[in-house]
């Protein structure tokens, strides 16, 4: 999880935020304040352009700078001329601590009560040094809100105190002295020692799930014996993190967070029917949300897997059926997709999304079969019936090895048959190429299956070669004597 100044740039989801200060090894914020030593990775600093490690659009930087600083200077008195910028700000602020180490000025009042202790909070912030014209740390420039538990040690003490004073939707300025920040050591090269930092913070949301951090601090062996109420708080916190990632289009970490919440619930030892009912209710939501994340990522197989898990809990989940049908269409399985989508429509007949998806399934199905009809007709020089089974057509028109070994196949015909087979092979290659080009140009389709019962090994090799030449991934699986082939776009290998 991220926190101001220190962020995890090696997360499992494969994504990373712009580096602020990269350390060679992790460090606990509380240890840092009491005098811990750490080593900065100088190679990363040099690689990212020395002191200007965060490269952002200058117009965005100025926008936040104007809102955070310049708009605050409009009502400055002449008496402020001899004061430094931070001294001038401090004169307009109230103390949050007796020693004045944390000061606050409200920009926009919030709603409701002050955030309860131990809540999981979601904030946006910009952090500045005095005389700086750009932030040293900014969740807004990263376009990723910061989530943490109040009092958990995930944020600097002054930052924690600042947020603890706020209400939902409140927007405020804070001055945080070194005793409540990074102390005498600072965090070179970005933050000098004994630095006072200026933060502009907006409390976007909070969840009063006090105790969630207690669950995560437990050894794994003890979590199954935790009270179910504590488990639910941990799940709610994880769901909130997943939702925040999803809203910011960070689908990989969103998927990981939803999966984490699923694991928490599924590994818990239930003690009553009431707990089981609540578990199934939440798992239904989690699996449905996981299916949507995987759909956004183009992982059709995982969409179907998670949708099936949801349908095992609630067979009449229109959302799960919709996501499953959509994934099947993207795999090119139009008939199966239509079956699932019709079930969804029966449960939600007024859904515009389901109706539009059914129309898209029909259009895709029509288009691909129409192209196949034209290709087979051109290939074999005969009309193909409107509803023809193309495997049957192929077997009817192309001589198989068994046919060639038949007594009815005379030796004098072999040369003609070989020539005919070469022509057919060339035509089949053209069919493969044209069908795969259609697939590449269709942004909605993520994979397409091929029936291999009628194709020779040489023809299957030709299919794979053509697919790879178009930058596609070929997955081949053999079950007994039948080979199943899926051709996928590269982000659909999962």
Short mmCIF file of C-alpha atoms in Angstrom, two decimals:
data_model
loop_
_atom_site.label_atom_id
_atom_site.label_comp_id
_atom_site.label_asym_id
_atom_site.label_seq_id
_atom_site.Cartn_x
_atom_site.Cartn_y
_atom_site.Cartn_z
CA UNK A 1 0.00 0.00 0.00
CA UNK A 2 1.18 3.51 -0.77
CA UNK A 3 1.84 6.23 1.79
CA UNK A 4 3.10 9.80 1.45
CA UNK A 5 6.82 9.93 0.54
CA UNK A 6 7.24 6.17 0.45
CA UNK A 7 5.56 4.03 -2.20
CA UNK A 8 5.81 0.38 -3.18
CA UNK A 9 7.13 0.35 -6.76
CA UNK A 10 7.47 -3.43 -7.01
CA UNK A 11 3.86 -4.57 -6.63
CA UNK A 12 2.71 -7.89 -8.01
CA UNK A 13 0.27 -6.30 -10.42
CA UNK A 14 3.03 -5.20 -12.78
CA UNK A 15 2.14 -1.52 -12.55
CA UNK A 16 4.19 1.19 -10.89
CA UNK A 17 3.68 4.79 -9.92
CA UNK A 18 6.25 7.45 -10.81
CA UNK A 19 9.12 7.15 -8.32
CA UNK A 20 9.49 9.74 -5.56
CA UNK A 21 12.45 8.34 -3.60
CA UNK A 22 13.53 4.77 -4.25
CA UNK A 23 15.18 2.97 -1.33
CA UNK A 24 17.45 -0.05 -1.65
CA UNK A 25 15.45 -1.76 1.12
CA UNK A 26 12.16 -1.06 2.91
CA UNK A 27 11.96 1.11 6.01
CA UNK A 28 9.26 1.53 8.65
CA UNK A 29 8.07 5.12 9.06
CA UNK A 30 8.12 4.94 12.88
CA UNK A 31 11.71 3.62 12.85
CA UNK A 32 12.67 6.35 10.40
CA UNK A 33 11.39 9.09 12.72
CA UNK A 34 13.34 7.65 15.67
CA UNK A 35 16.59 7.67 13.69
CA UNK A 36 16.73 4.69 11.36
CA UNK A 37 19.37 4.66 8.61
CA UNK A 38 18.60 3.81 5.00
CA UNK A 39 20.31 3.93 1.64
CA UNK A 40 18.90 5.65 -1.43
CA UNK A 41 19.26 3.90 -4.80
CA UNK A 42 21.39 6.45 -6.65
CA UNK A 43 21.12 4.55 -9.93
CA UNK A 44 17.37 5.08 -9.96
CA UNK A 45 17.80 8.76 -9.15
CA UNK A 46 20.20 9.22 -12.07
CA UNK A 47 18.00 7.17 -14.37
CA UNK A 48 14.98 9.32 -13.57
CA UNK A 49 16.72 12.58 -14.20
CA UNK A 50 18.40 13.49 -10.93
CA UNK A 51 16.32 15.68 -8.66
CA UNK A 52 13.40 15.92 -11.08
CA UNK A 53 12.36 12.33 -10.71
CA UNK A 54 8.65 12.86 -11.24
CA UNK A 55 8.08 14.05 -14.78
CA UNK A 56 4.56 15.47 -15.10
CA UNK A 57 2.79 17.81 -17.46
CA UNK A 58 3.78 21.35 -16.42
CA UNK A 59 0.22 22.59 -16.95
CA UNK A 60 -1.04 20.11 -14.36
CA UNK A 61 1.68 21.15 -11.90
CA UNK A 62 0.81 24.83 -12.31
CA UNK A 63 -2.92 24.11 -11.90
CA UNK A 64 -2.37 22.50 -8.51
CA UNK A 65 0.25 25.08 -7.50
CA UNK A 66 -2.19 27.92 -8.26
CA UNK A 67 -4.99 26.26 -6.26
CA UNK A 68 -2.73 25.36 -3.36
CA UNK A 69 -0.57 28.50 -3.11
CA UNK A 70 -1.53 31.47 -5.26
CA UNK A 71 -5.22 31.46 -4.39
CA UNK A 72 -4.18 31.55 -0.75
CA UNK A 73 -2.19 34.78 -1.30
CA UNK A 74 -5.06 36.93 -2.55
CA UNK A 75 -5.94 38.33 0.87
CA UNK A 76 -2.37 38.79 2.15
CA UNK A 77 -1.82 41.92 4.26
CA UNK A 78 1.06 44.31 3.88
CA UNK A 79 2.23 43.16 7.34
CA UNK A 80 3.16 39.82 5.74
CA UNK A 81 5.92 41.34 3.60
CA UNK A 82 8.64 40.45 6.08
CA UNK A 83 7.36 36.91 6.65
CA UNK A 84 8.38 33.79 4.80
CA UNK A 85 5.62 32.01 2.82
CA UNK A 86 5.13 29.37 5.51
CA UNK A 87 5.15 31.99 8.30
CA UNK A 88 2.47 33.92 6.42
CA UNK A 89 0.37 30.75 6.07
CA UNK A 90 0.86 29.79 9.72
CA UNK A 91 -0.58 33.14 10.84
CA UNK A 92 -3.92 32.19 9.25
CA UNK A 93 -4.03 28.64 10.63
CA UNK A 94 -5.20 26.98 13.83
CA UNK A 95 -3.03 24.60 15.87
CA UNK A 96 -3.91 20.92 15.88
CA UNK A 97 -1.17 20.18 18.44
CA UNK A 98 -0.26 22.12 21.58
CA UNK A 99 3.24 22.84 20.32
CA UNK A 100 1.97 24.10 16.95
CA UNK A 101 3.79 21.31 15.11
CA UNK A 102 0.69 20.64 12.98
CA UNK A 103 -1.43 23.59 11.79
CA UNK A 104 -4.65 23.65 9.73
CA UNK A 105 -6.65 25.99 7.50
CA UNK A 106 -9.97 24.78 6.06
CA UNK A 107 -10.54 25.53 2.38
CA UNK A 108 -13.91 23.77 2.02
CA UNK A 109 -15.95 22.42 4.89
CA UNK A 110 -16.91 18.76 4.87
CA UNK A 111 -20.11 16.96 5.80
CA UNK A 112 -21.05 14.74 8.72
CA UNK A 113 -18.90 13.85 11.70
CA UNK A 114 -15.13 13.94 12.01
CA UNK A 115 -13.61 10.71 10.73
CA UNK A 116 -13.60 8.09 13.56
CA UNK A 117 -10.25 6.74 14.86
CA UNK A 118 -9.03 3.62 13.07
CA UNK A 119 -11.10 4.29 9.94
CA UNK A 120 -9.84 3.37 6.52
CA UNK A 121 -9.56 6.70 4.70
CA UNK A 122 -9.15 7.68 1.05
CA UNK A 123 -7.51 11.03 0.35
CA UNK A 124 -5.98 13.12 -2.39
CA UNK A 125 -3.03 15.33 -1.48
CA UNK A 126 -0.20 17.52 -2.72
CA UNK A 127 2.94 17.99 -0.60
CA UNK A 128 5.33 20.98 -0.93
CA UNK A 129 8.50 22.36 0.59
CA UNK A 130 8.83 26.08 1.28
CA UNK A 131 9.76 28.12 -1.85
CA UNK A 132 9.05 25.09 -4.06
CA UNK A 133 7.03 25.59 -7.22
CA UNK A 134 6.12 21.93 -7.65
CA UNK A 135 5.09 19.20 -5.20
CA UNK A 136 7.61 16.68 -3.91
CA UNK A 137 4.76 14.17 -3.64
CA UNK A 138 1.28 14.20 -5.15
CA UNK A 139 -1.49 11.63 -5.35
CA UNK A 140 -3.29 13.96 -7.75
CA UNK A 141 -0.46 13.97 -10.28
CA UNK A 142 -0.29 10.18 -9.99
CA UNK A 143 -4.08 10.15 -10.43
CA UNK A 144 -4.29 7.56 -7.68
CA UNK A 145 -5.89 8.36 -4.28
CA UNK A 146 -4.04 7.25 -1.17
CA UNK A 147 -5.83 4.78 1.16
CA UNK A 148 -4.65 3.98 4.68
CA UNK A 149 -5.88 3.17 8.20
CA UNK A 150 -5.76 6.04 10.68
CA UNK A 151 -3.31 5.30 13.48
CA UNK A 152 -1.78 2.29 11.74
CA UNK A 153 1.66 3.88 11.13
CA UNK A 154 1.19 3.73 7.36
CA UNK A 155 1.40 7.54 7.08
CA UNK A 156 3.64 10.12 8.76
CA UNK A 157 2.36 11.16 12.23
CA UNK A 158 1.55 14.72 11.15
CA UNK A 159 -0.27 13.50 8.05
CA UNK A 160 -2.25 11.09 10.23
CA UNK A 161 -3.19 13.89 12.66
CA UNK A 162 -4.19 16.14 9.77
CA UNK A 163 -6.58 13.61 8.22
CA UNK A 164 -7.95 12.66 11.67
CA UNK A 165 -9.22 16.25 12.03
CA UNK A 166 -11.25 16.18 8.82
CA UNK A 167 -14.80 15.41 7.69
CA UNK A 168 -15.88 13.68 4.50
CA UNK A 169 -15.40 15.88 1.39
CA UNK A 170 -13.41 18.43 3.41
CA UNK A 171 -10.52 20.22 1.69
CA UNK A 172 -7.82 21.77 3.91
CA UNK A 173 -4.24 23.07 4.09
CA UNK A 174 -1.77 21.85 6.69
CA UNK A 175 1.73 22.80 7.84
CA UNK A 176 3.53 19.82 9.36
CA UNK A 177 6.73 20.48 11.31
CA UNK A 178 9.73 18.14 11.28
CA UNK A 179 8.84 16.59 14.66
CA UNK A 180 5.66 15.25 13.05
CA UNK A 181 7.24 14.60 9.67
CA UNK A 182 10.64 13.22 8.75
CA UNK A 183 12.56 14.78 11.64
CA UNK A 184 16.23 15.75 11.56
CA UNK A 185 17.11 13.13 8.94
CA UNK A 186 14.65 14.20 6.26
CA UNK A 187 14.68 12.12 3.11
CA UNK A 188 17.48 13.38 0.82
CA UNK A 189 17.64 14.38 -1.91
CA UNK A 190 13.97 15.36 -2.06
CA UNK A 191 13.34 16.31 1.58
CA UNK A 192 16.09 18.04 3.61
CA UNK A 193 16.49 17.51 7.34
CA UNK A 194 14.32 19.54 9.74
CA UNK A 195 11.94 20.43 6.89
CA UNK A 196 8.46 21.80 7.47
CA UNK A 197 6.09 20.44 4.83
CA UNK A 198 2.94 22.01 3.42
CA UNK A 199 0.12 19.60 2.50
CA UNK A 200 -3.18 20.27 0.77
CA UNK A 201 -5.47 17.33 1.56
CA UNK A 202 -8.98 16.36 0.48
CA UNK A 203 -10.77 13.60 2.38
CA UNK A 204 -12.64 11.77 -0.37
CA UNK A 205 -14.19 9.03 1.74
CA UNK A 206 -13.75 6.88 4.82
CA UNK A 207 -15.00 3.55 6.10
CA UNK A 208 -15.38 3.14 9.83
CA UNK A 209 -13.95 -0.36 9.83
CA UNK A 210 -11.86 0.07 12.94
CA UNK A 211 -10.18 -3.24 13.70
CA UNK A 212 -9.37 -4.23 10.12
CA UNK A 213 -5.70 -3.53 10.76
CA UNK A 214 -5.92 -5.81 13.83
CA UNK A 215 -7.00 -8.64 11.55
CA UNK A 216 -4.13 -8.12 9.12
CA UNK A 217 -1.61 -7.92 11.97
CA UNK A 218 -2.65 -11.40 13.16
CA UNK A 219 -0.54 -14.44 12.23
CA UNK A 220 -2.15 -16.43 9.42
CA UNK A 221 -2.75 -19.35 11.80
CA UNK A 222 -4.94 -17.19 14.06
CA UNK A 223 -7.11 -15.49 11.42
CA UNK A 224 -9.51 -18.42 11.07
CA UNK A 225 -10.37 -18.07 14.76
CA UNK A 226 -10.99 -14.32 14.59
CA UNK A 227 -14.55 -13.04 15.24
CA UNK A 228 -16.61 -12.95 12.03
CA UNK A 229 -17.30 -9.24 12.59
CA UNK A 230 -13.55 -8.58 12.41
CA UNK A 231 -13.25 -10.63 9.22
CA UNK A 232 -16.04 -8.58 7.64
CA UNK A 233 -14.20 -5.35 8.51
CA UNK A 234 -11.07 -6.67 6.80
CA UNK A 235 -13.13 -7.63 3.74
CA UNK A 236 -14.82 -4.21 3.61
CA UNK A 237 -11.46 -2.46 3.78
CA UNK A 238 -10.06 -4.63 0.97
CA UNK A 239 -13.20 -4.06 -1.14
CA UNK A 240 -12.82 -0.31 -0.67
CA UNK A 241 -9.21 -0.47 -1.89
CA UNK A 242 -10.34 -2.52 -4.91
CA UNK A 243 -13.12 -0.05 -5.71
CA UNK A 244 -10.70 2.88 -5.53
CA UNK A 245 -8.32 1.12 -7.94
CA UNK A 246 -11.18 0.26 -10.31
CA UNK A 247 -12.53 3.82 -10.37
CA UNK A 248 -9.05 4.98 -11.37
CA UNK A 249 -8.87 2.32 -14.11
CA UNK A 250 -6.14 0.38 -12.29
CA UNK A 251 -7.70 -2.96 -13.12
CA UNK A 252 -4.77 -5.21 -12.20
CA UNK A 253 -4.53 -4.03 -8.56
CA UNK A 254 -8.34 -3.91 -8.37
CA UNK A 255 -8.50 -7.55 -9.42
CA UNK A 256 -5.79 -8.49 -6.90
CA UNK A 257 -7.65 -6.73 -4.08
CA UNK A 258 -10.96 -8.42 -4.91
CA UNK A 259 -9.17 -11.78 -5.03
CA UNK A 260 -7.63 -11.03 -1.62
CA UNK A 261 -11.10 -10.37 -0.20
CA UNK A 262 -12.36 -13.66 -1.70
CA UNK A 263 -9.51 -15.58 -0.09
CA UNK A 264 -10.21 -14.00 3.32
CA UNK A 265 -13.83 -15.18 3.21
CA UNK A 266 -13.27 -18.59 1.65
CA UNK A 267 -10.56 -19.61 4.13
CA UNK A 268 -12.56 -18.56 7.18
CA UNK A 269 -14.09 -21.33 9.32
CA UNK A 270 -17.80 -20.48 9.44
CA UNK A 271 -19.61 -21.10 12.71
CA UNK A 272 -23.29 -20.66 11.86
CA UNK A 273 -25.84 -20.60 9.06
CA UNK A 274 -26.08 -16.85 9.50
CA UNK A 275 -22.35 -16.44 8.83
CA UNK A 276 -22.60 -18.73 5.81
CA UNK A 277 -25.46 -16.67 4.38
CA UNK A 278 -23.52 -13.44 4.82
CA UNK A 279 -20.40 -15.02 3.31
CA UNK A 280 -22.28 -16.14 0.18
CA UNK A 281 -23.88 -12.72 -0.22
CA UNK A 282 -20.50 -10.97 -0.18
CA UNK A 283 -18.78 -13.63 -2.31
CA UNK A 284 -21.46 -13.14 -4.98
CA UNK A 285 -20.54 -9.43 -5.15
CA UNK A 286 -16.81 -10.16 -5.15
CA UNK A 287 -16.92 -12.77 -7.91
CA UNK A 288 -19.12 -10.52 -10.04
CA UNK A 289 -16.71 -7.62 -9.55
CA UNK A 290 -13.77 -9.90 -10.35
CA UNK A 291 -15.48 -10.94 -13.59
CA UNK A 292 -15.86 -7.27 -14.54
CA UNK A 293 -12.19 -6.52 -13.76
CA UNK A 294 -11.08 -9.46 -15.91
CA UNK A 295 -13.39 -8.28 -18.69
CA UNK A 296 -11.70 -4.86 -18.59
CA UNK A 297 -8.33 -6.63 -18.81
CA UNK A 298 -9.45 -8.82 -21.73
CA UNK A 299 -8.98 -12.06 -19.78
CA UNK A 300 -12.03 -13.90 -21.11
CA UNK A 301 -11.21 -17.25 -19.53
CA UNK A 302 -11.01 -15.69 -16.07
CA UNK A 303 -14.23 -13.76 -16.71
CA UNK A 304 -16.03 -17.03 -17.37
CA UNK A 305 -14.40 -18.70 -14.37
CA UNK A 306 -15.43 -15.94 -11.93
CA UNK A 307 -18.89 -15.62 -13.46
CA UNK A 308 -19.39 -19.36 -12.98
CA UNK A 309 -18.37 -19.01 -9.31
CA UNK A 310 -20.99 -16.28 -8.91
CA UNK A 311 -23.60 -18.43 -10.69
CA UNK A 312 -22.84 -21.36 -8.39
CA UNK A 313 -23.92 -19.09 -5.53
CA UNK A 314 -26.85 -17.45 -7.35
CA UNK A 315 -27.88 -19.07 -10.66
CA UNK A 316 -30.20 -16.13 -11.40
CA UNK A 317 -27.54 -13.42 -11.30
CA UNK A 318 -28.21 -11.35 -14.42
CA UNK A 319 -24.86 -9.55 -14.03
CA UNK A 320 -22.86 -12.78 -13.92
CA UNK A 321 -24.73 -14.15 -16.94
CA UNK A 322 -24.14 -10.89 -18.82
CA UNK A 323 -20.39 -10.87 -18.12
CA UNK A 324 -20.10 -14.56 -19.03
CA UNK A 325 -22.01 -14.06 -22.30
CA UNK A 326 -19.90 -11.04 -23.19
CA UNK A 327 -16.68 -13.01 -22.59
CA UNK A 328 -17.94 -15.92 -24.70
CA UNK A 329 -18.69 -13.54 -27.55
CA UNK A 330 -15.20 -12.08 -27.29
CA UNK A 331 -13.89 -15.65 -27.57
CA UNK A 332 -15.88 -16.13 -30.76
CA UNK A 333 -18.27 -18.65 -29.17
CA UNK A 334 -21.37 -16.90 -30.46
CA UNK A 335 -23.90 -19.69 -29.89
CA UNK A 336 -22.92 -20.20 -26.25
CA UNK A 337 -22.78 -16.44 -25.75
CA UNK A 338 -26.35 -16.07 -26.99
CA UNK A 339 -27.62 -18.80 -24.64
CA UNK A 340 -26.15 -17.01 -21.59
CA UNK A 341 -27.32 -13.58 -22.76
CA UNK A 342 -30.88 -14.83 -23.32
CA UNK A 343 -30.91 -16.11 -19.72
CA UNK A 344 -29.75 -12.68 -18.57
CA UNK A 345 -32.45 -10.98 -20.65
CA UNK A 346 -35.16 -13.18 -19.12
CA UNK A 347 -34.04 -12.00 -15.66
CA UNK A 348 -33.61 -8.37 -16.68
CA UNK A 349 -35.82 -7.74 -19.72
CA UNK A 350 -35.46 -3.94 -19.61
CA UNK A 351 -31.66 -3.95 -19.64
CA UNK A 352 -30.40 -1.85 -22.55
CA UNK A 353 -26.88 -3.32 -22.19
CA UNK A 354 -28.13 -6.90 -22.55
CA UNK A 355 -30.26 -6.07 -25.60
CA UNK A 356 -27.31 -4.30 -27.27
CA UNK A 357 -25.00 -7.22 -26.49
CA UNK A 358 -27.47 -9.69 -28.05
CA UNK A 359 -27.58 -7.56 -31.19
CA UNK A 360 -23.78 -7.53 -31.29
CA UNK A 361 -23.64 -11.32 -30.91
CA UNK A 362 -26.03 -11.74 -33.83
CA UNK A 363 -24.07 -9.30 -36.01
CA UNK A 364 -20.75 -11.01 -35.24
CA UNK A 365 -22.21 -14.45 -35.84
CA UNK A 366 -23.76 -13.36 -39.12
CA UNK A 367 -20.60 -11.64 -40.32
CA UNK A 368 -18.26 -14.54 -39.63
CA UNK A 369 -20.57 -17.16 -41.11
CA UNK A 370 -21.25 -15.00 -44.16
CA UNK A 371 -17.53 -14.67 -44.82
CA UNK A 372 -17.05 -18.40 -44.39
CA UNK A 373 -19.86 -19.11 -46.86
CA UNK A 374 -18.25 -16.88 -49.47
CA UNK A 375 -14.85 -18.46 -48.93
CA UNK A 376 -16.11 -22.04 -49.12
CA UNK A 377 -18.15 -21.23 -52.19
CA UNK A 378 -15.10 -19.72 -53.89
CA UNK A 379 -12.94 -22.63 -52.74
CA UNK A 380 -15.13 -25.48 -53.96
CA UNK A 381 -16.95 -23.80 -56.83
CA UNK A 382 -20.36 -24.78 -55.52
CA UNK A 383 -23.12 -23.10 -53.61
CA UNK A 384 -23.07 -23.53 -49.84
CA UNK A 385 -26.47 -23.82 -48.17
CA UNK A 386 -27.65 -20.98 -45.91
CA UNK A 387 -27.36 -22.96 -42.66
CA UNK A 388 -24.60 -25.35 -43.68
CA UNK A 389 -22.35 -27.04 -41.13
CA UNK A 390 -18.94 -26.09 -42.45
CA UNK A 391 -17.20 -29.18 -41.04
CA UNK A 392 -19.71 -31.27 -43.03
CA UNK A 393 -19.13 -29.12 -46.13
CA UNK A 394 -15.37 -29.54 -45.75
CA UNK A 395 -15.61 -33.30 -45.38
CA UNK A 396 -17.96 -33.48 -48.33
CA UNK A 397 -15.71 -31.47 -50.62
CA UNK A 398 -12.15 -32.40 -49.60
CA UNK A 399 -10.86 -35.94 -50.16
CA UNK A 400 -9.50 -37.48 -46.97
CA UNK A 401 -6.64 -39.99 -46.67
CA UNK A 402 -9.26 -42.71 -46.22
CA UNK A 403 -10.91 -41.67 -49.51
CA UNK A 404 -7.58 -41.72 -51.34
CA UNK A 405 -6.86 -45.27 -50.11
CA UNK A 406 -10.26 -46.49 -51.25
CA UNK A 407 -10.33 -49.09 -54.08
CA UNK A 408 -12.57 -46.65 -55.90
CA UNK A 409 -9.66 -44.23 -56.17
CA UNK A 410 -7.74 -45.40 -59.27
CA UNK A 411 -3.97 -45.01 -59.65
CA UNK A 412 -4.41 -42.98 -62.78
CA UNK A 413 -6.23 -40.35 -60.72
CA UNK A 414 -3.44 -39.83 -58.14
CA UNK A 415 -1.59 -37.07 -59.98
CA UNK A 416 -4.80 -35.13 -60.40
CA UNK A 417 -5.64 -35.68 -56.75
CA UNK A 418 -2.21 -34.40 -55.63
CA UNK A 419 -2.63 -31.28 -57.74
CA UNK A 420 -6.15 -30.83 -56.41
CA UNK A 421 -4.91 -31.21 -52.82
CA UNK A 422 -2.31 -28.48 -53.38
CA UNK A 423 -4.98 -26.11 -54.71
CA UNK A 424 -7.21 -26.94 -51.75
CA UNK A 425 -4.33 -26.36 -49.30
CA UNK A 426 -3.67 -22.93 -50.84
CA UNK A 427 -7.35 -22.05 -50.58
CA UNK A 428 -7.49 -23.19 -46.96
CA UNK A 429 -4.51 -20.96 -46.17
CA UNK A 430 -6.37 -18.04 -47.75
CA UNK A 431 -9.42 -18.85 -45.63
CA UNK A 432 -7.31 -18.93 -42.48
CA UNK A 433 -5.64 -15.65 -43.38
CA UNK A 434 -8.87 -13.82 -44.18
CA UNK A 435 -10.66 -15.10 -41.08
CA UNK A 436 -7.74 -14.14 -38.84
CA UNK A 437 -7.50 -10.68 -40.44
CA UNK A 438 -11.17 -10.16 -39.61
CA UNK A 439 -10.41 -11.22 -36.04
CA UNK A 440 -7.46 -8.81 -35.74
CA UNK A 441 -9.59 -5.91 -37.00
CA UNK A 442 -12.43 -6.63 -34.56
CA UNK A 443 -11.60 -4.76 -31.34
CA UNK A 444 -14.36 -6.56 -29.41
CA UNK A 445 -13.22 -10.12 -30.13
CA UNK A 446 -10.36 -11.31 -27.91
CA UNK A 447 -9.97 -14.92 -29.06
CA UNK A 448 -11.40 -17.29 -31.62
CA UNK A 449 -11.62 -21.11 -31.47
CA UNK A 450 -11.03 -23.37 -34.45
CA UNK A 451 -12.62 -26.74 -35.01
CA UNK A 452 -9.78 -29.04 -36.01
CA UNK A 453 -11.64 -32.30 -36.63
CA UNK A 454 -11.52 -31.77 -40.39
CA UNK A 455 -7.99 -30.37 -40.79
CA UNK A 456 -4.78 -32.26 -41.45
CA UNK A 457 -1.68 -31.65 -39.28
CA UNK A 458 -0.11 -29.70 -42.17
CA UNK A 459 -3.15 -27.42 -42.34
CA UNK A 460 -3.04 -26.83 -38.58
CA UNK A 461 0.64 -25.90 -38.90
CA UNK A 462 -0.33 -23.45 -41.63
CA UNK A 463 -2.98 -21.93 -39.33
CA UNK A 464 -0.41 -21.43 -36.55
CA UNK A 465 2.13 -19.87 -38.91
CA UNK A 466 -0.41 -17.40 -40.32
CA UNK A 467 -1.64 -16.48 -36.81
CA UNK A 468 1.88 -15.79 -35.58
CA UNK A 469 2.66 -13.71 -38.67
CA UNK A 470 -0.28 -11.50 -37.66
CA UNK A 471 1.06 -11.12 -34.11
CA UNK A 472 -1.44 -13.53 -32.56
CA UNK A 473 -0.97 -16.16 -29.89
CA UNK A 474 -1.86 -19.79 -30.68
CA UNK A 475 -2.84 -22.16 -27.87
CA UNK A 476 -3.06 -25.84 -28.83
CA UNK A 477 -4.52 -28.48 -26.51
CA UNK A 478 -4.92 -32.17 -27.34
CA UNK A 479 -7.63 -34.33 -25.77
CA UNK A 480 -7.33 -37.89 -26.98
CA UNK A 481 -7.23 -37.78 -30.78
CA UNK A 482 -8.86 -34.32 -30.98
CA UNK A 483 -6.80 -31.13 -31.07
CA UNK A 484 -8.38 -27.90 -29.84
CA UNK A 485 -6.90 -24.61 -31.04
CA UNK A 486 -7.55 -21.11 -29.69
CA UNK A 487 -6.09 -18.08 -31.41
CA UNK A 488 -5.81 -15.13 -29.01
CA UNK A 489 -4.69 -11.54 -28.96
CA UNK A 490 -1.66 -11.30 -26.70
CA UNK A 491 -3.43 -9.71 -23.71
CA UNK A 492 -5.84 -12.68 -23.72
CA UNK A 493 -3.36 -15.48 -22.90
CA UNK A 494 -4.70 -15.88 -19.35
#
